[in-house]
Amino acid sequence: MNKRQLEKLLGMIIATTALGARGISCGPCPDNVAQIPVLPPSSDGGVEDAGDWLADECQRKCPNGISCVPTSLPLEDGGSMPAIECTQMADCSAGRRPLGKGGPEKRWDTKGLGAAGEWLVHAAALEAGSVIAFRELRRDLAALGAPRRLLRAASRAAEEEQRHTRRTRALARRYGARVPGQTTGVTRRASLEELATHNAVEGCVREAFGALVARWQATFAEDLEVRTAMAQIADDEARHAALAHAIDAWAQRRLGPAARARVESARREAAHALLAPRARDAGREEALRVLGLPGAAETEALAKRFVVAIGLDAAA
């Protein structure tokens, strides 16, 4: 599937979905929050008694969280138990995730930010991760003897993701956020099957759907700068998804039947994951209108039409 075909497909999906009523949810970027009870070394319980020890627990039990704050859980006898509230990075970026563990150098302090600022902080960090992902991809393609046209396209994609990072960082700063730096990616080279699987999931499915969501935001965001940024991001992500399909075709010719089946299974699983229910999120309506994120009903409709359009629906 080339870029023009993909853009036509995405446009048709948006046109049919936009006819429905707009609901409000946290869109495709919900926070993943877990409250983890902890036992202090010596106290009767409660956040006040736990003191700085909870900060150490955050480092130990929430090492990759974007935020970690002390809290408490109520007990049946009326007392409370110390706990930490660990928020993991939501999967909201239109870009490709690294095969390794490239991520923020430190947690982000999103306390006090509105919903728009939180979303943009997450998006900026994940766009930075996409720079790593495409650099890894180019390196692995070169090691596996891929054609130069694929190497050039991967290099161009990394440069475009750098622009996305700058744009989303700037938007996040407008909403009062501070976005940390990014660590380096994995150094181990991927095998052909690992590359093909990761490309099918991250490129053929997630980047294509991310381009669809970005295109929706470019249409509906009330913030003009968000609308402008998302229009460029949507265009670039459609090109990246088309690159993923080209890489997929190249890799499929080199894989054996069993490996091809495993890649296809991962692709289908990633597509069906888009269909998971998304909870509504009262209280964020104004911020979500500013960003143009699709509501709960719209996200579900977009995902269903997308999965059918790429031939990965349950009946396929």
mmCIF file of C-alpha atoms in Angstrom:
data_model
loop_
_atom_site.group_PDB
_atom_site.id
_atom_site.type_symbol
_atom_site.label_atom_id
_atom_site.label_comp_id
_atom_site.label_asym_id
_atom_site.label_seq_id
_atom_site.Cartn_x
_atom_site.Cartn_y
_atom_site.Cartn_z
ATOM 1 C CA MET A 1 0.000 0.000 0.000
ATOM 2 C CA ASN A 2 1.585 3.295 -1.067
ATOM 3 C CA LYS A 3 1.155 6.694 0.596
ATOM 4 C CA ARG A 4 -1.511 7.936 -1.818
ATOM 5 C CA GLN A 5 -3.614 4.807 -1.368
ATOM 6 C CA LEU A 6 -3.253 4.991 2.405
ATOM 7 C CA GLU A 7 -4.207 8.680 2.553
ATOM 8 C CA LYS A 8 -7.299 7.997 0.447
ATOM 9 C CA LEU A 9 -8.254 5.164 2.775
ATOM 10 C CA LEU A 10 -7.770 7.297 5.895
ATOM 11 C CA GLY A 11 -9.782 10.128 4.381
ATOM 12 C CA MET A 12 -12.686 7.803 3.670
ATOM 13 C CA ILE A 13 -12.623 6.454 7.235
ATOM 14 C CA ILE A 14 -12.670 9.957 8.720
ATOM 15 C CA ALA A 15 -15.429 11.127 6.385
ATOM 16 C CA THR A 16 -17.735 8.280 7.380
ATOM 17 C CA THR A 17 -16.884 8.434 11.088
ATOM 18 C CA ALA A 18 -17.295 12.209 11.367
ATOM 19 C CA LEU A 19 -20.946 11.883 10.421
ATOM 20 C CA GLY A 20 -21.704 10.482 13.887
ATOM 21 C CA ALA A 21 -22.167 12.412 17.098
ATOM 22 C CA ARG A 22 -18.987 13.395 18.911
ATOM 23 C CA GLY A 23 -18.541 11.895 22.373
ATOM 24 C CA ILE A 24 -15.863 12.743 24.884
ATOM 25 C CA SER A 25 -13.242 10.393 26.260
ATOM 26 C CA CYS A 26 -9.552 10.451 26.903
ATOM 27 C CA GLY A 27 -9.106 9.577 23.246
ATOM 28 C CA PRO A 28 -6.383 7.158 22.184
ATOM 29 C CA CYS A 29 -4.077 8.218 25.001
ATOM 30 C CA PRO A 30 -5.408 7.085 28.384
ATOM 31 C CA ASP A 31 -3.079 7.150 31.373
ATOM 32 C CA ASN A 32 -2.243 3.786 32.922
ATOM 33 C CA VAL A 33 -2.521 4.355 36.675
ATOM 34 C CA ALA A 34 -1.941 1.761 39.385
ATOM 35 C CA GLN A 35 -2.195 2.215 43.149
ATOM 36 C CA ILE A 36 0.357 -0.042 44.831
ATOM 37 C CA PRO A 37 0.123 -0.657 48.612
ATOM 38 C CA VAL A 38 3.433 -0.569 50.471
ATOM 39 C CA LEU A 39 4.456 -1.454 54.014
ATOM 40 C CA PRO A 40 6.599 1.112 55.842
ATOM 41 C CA PRO A 41 9.615 -0.176 57.809
ATOM 42 C CA SER A 42 8.123 0.891 61.131
ATOM 43 C CA SER A 43 4.934 2.908 61.515
ATOM 44 C CA ASP A 44 1.259 2.582 62.209
ATOM 45 C CA GLY A 45 0.487 3.345 58.577
ATOM 46 C CA GLY A 46 -0.567 6.445 56.735
ATOM 47 C CA VAL A 47 1.165 8.662 54.240
ATOM 48 C CA GLU A 48 2.411 11.056 56.909
ATOM 49 C CA ASP A 49 4.201 8.276 58.783
ATOM 50 C CA ALA A 50 5.767 6.841 55.659
ATOM 51 C CA GLY A 51 7.591 10.098 54.898
ATOM 52 C CA ASP A 52 10.448 10.041 52.419
ATOM 53 C CA TRP A 53 10.424 6.246 52.410
ATOM 54 C CA LEU A 54 7.591 6.338 49.852
ATOM 55 C CA ALA A 55 9.863 8.218 47.460
ATOM 56 C CA ASP A 56 12.281 5.288 47.650
ATOM 57 C CA GLU A 57 9.393 2.916 46.946
ATOM 58 C CA CYS A 58 8.560 4.945 43.848
ATOM 59 C CA GLN A 59 12.088 4.434 42.574
ATOM 60 C CA ARG A 60 11.870 0.703 43.277
ATOM 61 C CA LYS A 61 8.312 -0.141 42.200
ATOM 62 C CA CYS A 62 7.624 2.496 39.562
ATOM 63 C CA PRO A 63 11.007 2.851 37.791
ATOM 64 C CA ASN A 64 9.561 3.607 34.347
ATOM 65 C CA GLY A 65 6.612 5.696 35.461
ATOM 66 C CA ILE A 66 5.950 9.182 34.193
ATOM 67 C CA SER A 67 4.862 10.176 37.692
ATOM 68 C CA CYS A 68 4.730 8.569 41.123
ATOM 69 C CA VAL A 69 3.092 10.191 44.137
ATOM 70 C CA PRO A 70 2.415 9.054 47.717
ATOM 71 C CA THR A 71 -1.191 8.229 48.511
ATOM 72 C CA SER A 72 -3.125 5.972 50.883
ATOM 73 C CA LEU A 73 -5.690 3.217 50.605
ATOM 74 C CA PRO A 74 -8.665 3.041 53.011
ATOM 75 C CA LEU A 75 -8.950 0.003 55.285
ATOM 76 C CA GLU A 76 -12.140 -1.648 56.534
ATOM 77 C CA ASP A 77 -11.431 -0.588 60.135
ATOM 78 C CA GLY A 78 -11.416 3.065 59.122
ATOM 79 C CA GLY A 79 -7.662 3.398 58.987
ATOM 80 C CA SER A 80 -5.449 3.758 55.955
ATOM 81 C CA MET A 81 -2.462 2.052 54.389
ATOM 82 C CA PRO A 82 0.417 3.836 52.653
ATOM 83 C CA ALA A 83 0.543 3.404 48.902
ATOM 84 C CA ILE A 84 2.081 4.875 45.804
ATOM 85 C CA GLU A 85 0.162 5.924 42.700
ATOM 86 C CA CYS A 86 2.256 4.965 39.681
ATOM 87 C CA THR A 87 1.335 6.432 36.309
ATOM 88 C CA GLN A 88 2.831 4.684 33.298
ATOM 89 C CA MET A 89 3.351 6.341 29.933
ATOM 90 C CA ALA A 90 0.247 6.093 27.793
ATOM 91 C CA ASP A 91 0.469 4.875 24.236
ATOM 92 C CA CYS A 92 -0.672 8.038 22.511
ATOM 93 C CA SER A 93 1.910 8.809 19.894
ATOM 94 C CA ALA A 94 1.323 8.596 16.175
ATOM 95 C CA GLY A 95 4.897 7.366 15.838
ATOM 96 C CA ARG A 96 6.771 4.084 16.011
ATOM 97 C CA ARG A 97 7.984 2.754 19.356
ATOM 98 C CA PRO A 98 11.598 1.549 19.623
ATOM 99 C CA LEU A 99 12.316 -2.152 19.646
ATOM 100 C CA GLY A 100 14.459 -1.559 22.725
ATOM 101 C CA LYS A 101 13.812 0.435 25.876
ATOM 102 C CA GLY A 102 14.600 3.983 24.793
ATOM 103 C CA GLY A 103 12.574 6.256 27.023
ATOM 104 C CA PRO A 104 12.528 9.417 29.110
ATOM 105 C CA GLU A 105 15.632 10.080 31.174
ATOM 106 C CA LYS A 106 13.481 10.937 34.188
ATOM 107 C CA ARG A 107 9.880 11.067 35.260
ATOM 108 C CA TRP A 108 7.763 13.929 34.075
ATOM 109 C CA ASP A 109 6.095 16.130 36.626
ATOM 110 C CA THR A 110 2.622 16.557 35.154
ATOM 111 C CA LYS A 111 1.078 17.645 38.451
ATOM 112 C CA GLY A 112 -0.953 20.793 37.942
ATOM 113 C CA LEU A 113 -1.128 20.447 34.170
ATOM 114 C CA GLY A 114 -4.472 20.296 32.453
ATOM 115 C CA ALA A 115 -5.483 17.373 30.272
ATOM 116 C CA ALA A 116 -4.102 19.063 27.149
ATOM 117 C CA GLY A 117 -0.698 19.614 28.728
ATOM 118 C CA GLU A 118 -0.525 16.026 29.987
ATOM 119 C CA TRP A 119 -1.406 14.622 26.566
ATOM 120 C CA LEU A 120 1.166 16.785 24.821
ATOM 121 C CA VAL A 121 3.903 15.849 27.305
ATOM 122 C CA HIS A 122 3.282 12.168 26.620
ATOM 123 C CA ALA A 123 3.060 12.715 22.878
ATOM 124 C CA ALA A 124 6.336 14.671 22.785
ATOM 125 C CA ALA A 125 8.238 11.962 24.653
ATOM 126 C CA LEU A 126 6.824 9.236 22.433
ATOM 127 C CA GLU A 127 7.698 11.195 19.293
ATOM 128 C CA ALA A 128 11.258 11.360 20.602
ATOM 129 C CA GLY A 129 11.126 7.598 20.989
ATOM 130 C CA SER A 130 10.183 7.345 17.331
ATOM 131 C CA VAL A 131 13.467 9.014 16.373
ATOM 132 C CA ILE A 132 15.282 6.170 18.124
ATOM 133 C CA ALA A 133 12.983 3.619 16.513
ATOM 134 C CA PHE A 134 13.752 4.739 12.960
ATOM 135 C CA ARG A 135 17.478 4.959 13.627
ATOM 136 C CA GLU A 136 17.335 1.383 14.915
ATOM 137 C CA LEU A 137 15.277 0.382 11.903
ATOM 138 C CA ARG A 138 17.752 1.842 9.420
ATOM 139 C CA ARG A 139 20.673 0.177 11.189
ATOM 140 C CA ASP A 140 18.947 -3.221 11.201
ATOM 141 C CA LEU A 141 17.793 -2.929 7.600
ATOM 142 C CA ALA A 142 21.359 -2.175 6.541
ATOM 143 C CA ALA A 143 22.682 -5.160 8.496
ATOM 144 C CA LEU A 144 20.116 -7.416 6.819
ATOM 145 C CA GLY A 145 20.993 -6.229 3.311
ATOM 146 C CA ALA A 146 17.851 -4.228 2.591
ATOM 147 C CA PRO A 147 17.651 -2.090 -0.576
ATOM 148 C CA ARG A 148 19.031 1.431 -0.413
ATOM 149 C CA ARG A 149 15.605 2.940 -1.072
ATOM 150 C CA LEU A 150 14.384 1.500 2.253
ATOM 151 C CA LEU A 151 17.475 2.779 4.061
ATOM 152 C CA ARG A 152 16.987 6.279 2.650
ATOM 153 C CA ALA A 153 13.307 6.239 3.599
ATOM 154 C CA ALA A 154 14.118 5.162 7.168
ATOM 155 C CA SER A 155 16.684 7.971 7.492
ATOM 156 C CA ARG A 156 14.148 10.489 6.223
ATOM 157 C CA ALA A 157 11.571 9.177 8.695
ATOM 158 C CA ALA A 158 13.991 9.681 11.603
ATOM 159 C CA GLU A 159 14.512 13.302 10.524
ATOM 160 C CA GLU A 160 10.752 13.828 10.284
ATOM 161 C CA GLU A 161 10.251 12.376 13.756
ATOM 162 C CA GLN A 162 12.801 14.879 15.052
ATOM 163 C CA ARG A 163 10.603 17.645 13.641
ATOM 164 C CA HIS A 164 7.550 16.059 15.273
ATOM 165 C CA THR A 165 9.401 16.014 18.586
ATOM 166 C CA ARG A 166 10.261 19.701 18.337
ATOM 167 C CA ARG A 167 6.691 20.620 17.392
ATOM 168 C CA THR A 168 5.039 18.626 20.173
ATOM 169 C CA ARG A 169 7.592 19.825 22.746
ATOM 170 C CA ALA A 170 6.807 23.409 21.768
ATOM 171 C CA LEU A 171 3.087 22.742 22.065
ATOM 172 C CA ALA A 172 3.585 21.108 25.464
ATOM 173 C CA ARG A 173 5.549 24.140 26.697
ATOM 174 C CA ARG A 174 2.673 26.392 25.631
ATOM 175 C CA TYR A 175 0.513 24.461 28.078
ATOM 176 C CA GLY A 176 3.031 24.802 30.915
ATOM 177 C CA ALA A 177 4.861 21.487 30.578
ATOM 178 C CA ARG A 178 8.529 20.603 30.790
ATOM 179 C CA VAL A 179 9.550 17.586 28.716
ATOM 180 C CA PRO A 180 12.719 15.649 29.656
ATOM 181 C CA GLY A 181 15.305 14.262 27.292
ATOM 182 C CA GLN A 182 15.428 10.832 25.725
ATOM 183 C CA THR A 183 17.815 7.977 26.381
ATOM 184 C CA THR A 184 19.551 6.010 23.667
ATOM 185 C CA GLY A 185 17.988 2.966 22.095
ATOM 186 C CA VAL A 186 18.859 -0.701 22.193
ATOM 187 C CA THR A 187 22.249 -1.697 20.785
ATOM 188 C CA ARG A 188 21.462 -5.332 19.947
ATOM 189 C CA ARG A 189 20.586 -5.827 16.303
ATOM 190 C CA ALA A 190 17.255 -7.403 15.427
ATOM 191 C CA SER A 191 16.903 -10.621 13.476
ATOM 192 C CA LEU A 192 14.859 -10.590 10.281
ATOM 193 C CA GLU A 193 11.834 -12.066 12.050
ATOM 194 C CA GLU A 194 12.132 -9.610 14.958
ATOM 195 C CA LEU A 195 12.346 -6.709 12.531
ATOM 196 C CA ALA A 196 9.405 -7.991 10.482
ATOM 197 C CA THR A 197 7.247 -8.528 13.574
ATOM 198 C CA HIS A 198 8.054 -5.139 15.053
ATOM 199 C CA ASN A 199 7.496 -3.444 11.702
ATOM 200 C CA ALA A 200 4.130 -5.152 11.196
ATOM 201 C CA VAL A 201 2.905 -4.093 14.639
ATOM 202 C CA GLU A 202 4.428 -0.625 14.902
ATOM 203 C CA GLY A 203 4.373 0.409 11.254
ATOM 204 C CA CYS A 204 1.609 -1.381 9.380
ATOM 205 C CA VAL A 205 -0.863 -1.115 12.272
ATOM 206 C CA ARG A 206 0.051 1.489 14.900
ATOM 207 C CA GLU A 207 1.608 4.151 12.672
ATOM 208 C CA ALA A 208 -1.199 3.858 10.153
ATOM 209 C CA PHE A 209 -3.799 4.228 12.906
ATOM 210 C CA GLY A 210 -1.744 7.043 14.434
ATOM 211 C CA ALA A 211 -1.843 8.836 11.091
ATOM 212 C CA LEU A 212 -5.618 8.440 11.126
ATOM 213 C CA VAL A 213 -5.927 9.958 14.620
ATOM 214 C CA ALA A 214 -3.527 12.797 13.738
ATOM 215 C CA ARG A 215 -5.566 13.535 10.628
ATOM 216 C CA TRP A 216 -8.696 13.662 12.778
ATOM 217 C CA GLN A 217 -6.991 16.141 15.123
ATOM 218 C CA ALA A 218 -5.878 18.229 12.145
ATOM 219 C CA THR A 219 -9.551 18.507 11.228
ATOM 220 C CA PHE A 220 -11.177 19.068 14.624
ATOM 221 C CA ALA A 221 -8.640 20.683 17.005
ATOM 222 C CA GLU A 222 -9.739 24.133 18.170
ATOM 223 C CA ASP A 223 -6.133 25.202 18.792
ATOM 224 C CA LEU A 224 -4.825 26.408 15.422
ATOM 225 C CA GLU A 225 -1.223 25.490 16.238
ATOM 226 C CA VAL A 226 -2.270 21.959 17.213
ATOM 227 C CA ARG A 227 -4.287 21.681 14.009
ATOM 228 C CA THR A 228 -1.332 22.834 11.906
ATOM 229 C CA ALA A 229 1.142 20.536 13.653
ATOM 230 C CA MET A 230 -1.133 17.514 13.367
ATOM 231 C CA ALA A 231 -1.688 18.110 9.656
ATOM 232 C CA GLN A 232 2.063 17.813 9.059
ATOM 233 C CA ILE A 233 2.409 14.870 11.437
ATOM 234 C CA ALA A 234 -0.485 13.044 9.761
ATOM 235 C CA ASP A 235 1.116 13.498 6.344
ATOM 236 C CA ASP A 236 4.484 12.218 7.566
ATOM 237 C CA GLU A 237 2.981 9.290 9.467
ATOM 238 C CA ALA A 238 1.106 8.177 6.369
ATOM 239 C CA ARG A 239 4.457 8.098 4.568
ATOM 240 C CA HIS A 240 5.972 6.102 7.441
ATOM 241 C CA ALA A 241 3.117 3.604 7.348
ATOM 242 C CA ALA A 242 3.612 3.215 3.597
ATOM 243 C CA LEU A 243 7.310 2.576 4.279
ATOM 244 C CA ALA A 244 6.277 -0.104 6.773
ATOM 245 C CA HIS A 245 4.246 -1.857 4.071
ATOM 246 C CA ALA A 246 7.240 -1.734 1.715
ATOM 247 C CA ILE A 247 9.490 -3.206 4.415
ATOM 248 C CA ASP A 248 6.850 -5.830 5.129
ATOM 249 C CA ALA A 249 6.763 -6.915 1.487
ATOM 250 C CA TRP A 250 10.574 -7.121 1.393
ATOM 251 C CA ALA A 251 10.781 -9.116 4.646
ATOM 252 C CA GLN A 252 7.947 -11.506 3.796
ATOM 253 C CA ARG A 253 9.836 -12.723 0.735
ATOM 254 C CA ARG A 254 12.758 -13.707 2.952
ATOM 255 C CA LEU A 255 10.919 -15.405 5.810
ATOM 256 C CA GLY A 256 9.901 -19.038 5.988
ATOM 257 C CA PRO A 257 6.240 -20.119 6.304
ATOM 258 C CA ALA A 258 6.334 -20.509 10.103
ATOM 259 C CA ALA A 259 7.940 -17.094 10.628
ATOM 260 C CA ARG A 260 5.464 -15.445 8.255
ATOM 261 C CA ALA A 261 2.616 -16.977 10.255
ATOM 262 C CA ARG A 262 4.037 -15.601 13.509
ATOM 263 C CA VAL A 263 4.411 -12.133 12.001
ATOM 264 C CA GLU A 264 0.831 -12.242 10.746
ATOM 265 C CA SER A 265 -0.415 -13.331 14.167
ATOM 266 C CA ALA A 266 1.346 -10.378 15.818
ATOM 267 C CA ARG A 267 -0.068 -8.015 13.189
ATOM 268 C CA ARG A 268 -3.609 -9.267 13.782
ATOM 269 C CA GLU A 269 -3.207 -9.073 17.560
ATOM 270 C CA ALA A 270 -2.047 -5.452 17.298
ATOM 271 C CA ALA A 271 -5.015 -4.574 15.099
ATOM 272 C CA HIS A 272 -7.506 -6.185 17.470
ATOM 273 C CA ALA A 273 -5.910 -4.350 20.426
ATOM 274 C CA LEU A 274 -7.162 -1.124 18.843
ATOM 275 C CA LEU A 275 -10.704 -2.376 19.404
ATOM 276 C CA ALA A 276 -10.374 -2.487 23.210
ATOM 277 C CA PRO A 277 -13.070 -0.399 24.969
ATOM 278 C CA ARG A 278 -12.013 3.087 26.012
ATOM 279 C CA ALA A 279 -13.456 4.602 29.155
ATOM 280 C CA ARG A 280 -15.103 7.980 29.036
ATOM 281 C CA ASP A 281 -13.284 10.687 30.916
ATOM 282 C CA ALA A 282 -15.536 13.352 32.398
ATOM 283 C CA GLY A 283 -13.917 16.668 33.222
ATOM 284 C CA ARG A 284 -11.551 16.810 30.250
ATOM 285 C CA GLU A 285 -14.047 17.942 27.637
ATOM 286 C CA GLU A 286 -12.619 21.417 27.047
ATOM 287 C CA ALA A 287 -9.022 20.232 26.731
ATOM 288 C CA LEU A 288 -9.975 17.422 24.392
ATOM 289 C CA ARG A 289 -11.846 19.804 22.126
ATOM 290 C CA VAL A 290 -8.738 21.991 22.032
ATOM 291 C CA LEU A 291 -6.637 19.013 20.888
ATOM 292 C CA GLY A 292 -9.308 17.588 18.603
ATOM 293 C CA LEU A 293 -9.020 14.076 20.025
ATOM 294 C CA PRO A 294 -11.770 11.658 19.021
ATOM 295 C CA GLY A 295 -14.317 10.754 21.674
ATOM 296 C CA ALA A 296 -15.056 7.275 22.955
ATOM 297 C CA ALA A 297 -17.652 6.417 20.318
ATOM 298 C CA GLU A 298 -15.545 7.953 17.555
ATOM 299 C CA THR A 299 -12.383 6.141 18.595
ATOM 300 C CA GLU A 300 -14.274 2.864 18.542
ATOM 301 C CA ALA A 301 -15.733 3.643 15.115
ATOM 302 C CA LEU A 302 -12.363 4.733 13.714
ATOM 303 C CA ALA A 303 -10.693 1.575 14.999
ATOM 304 C CA LYS A 304 -13.387 -0.737 13.648
ATOM 305 C CA ARG A 305 -13.351 0.840 10.190
ATOM 306 C CA PHE A 306 -9.557 0.900 10.138
ATOM 307 C CA VAL A 307 -9.220 -2.778 11.076
ATOM 308 C CA VAL A 308 -11.745 -3.771 8.409
ATOM 309 C CA ALA A 309 -10.085 -1.535 5.808
ATOM 310 C CA ILE A 310 -6.667 -3.145 6.284
ATOM 311 C CA GLY A 311 -8.191 -6.619 6.103
ATOM 312 C CA LEU A 312 -7.608 -7.652 9.717
ATOM 313 C CA ASP A 313 -11.191 -7.789 10.978
ATOM 314 C CA ALA A 314 -12.363 -10.915 12.788
ATOM 315 C CA ALA A 315 -13.924 -12.311 9.622
ATOM 316 C CA ALA A 316 -10.739 -11.902 7.552
#
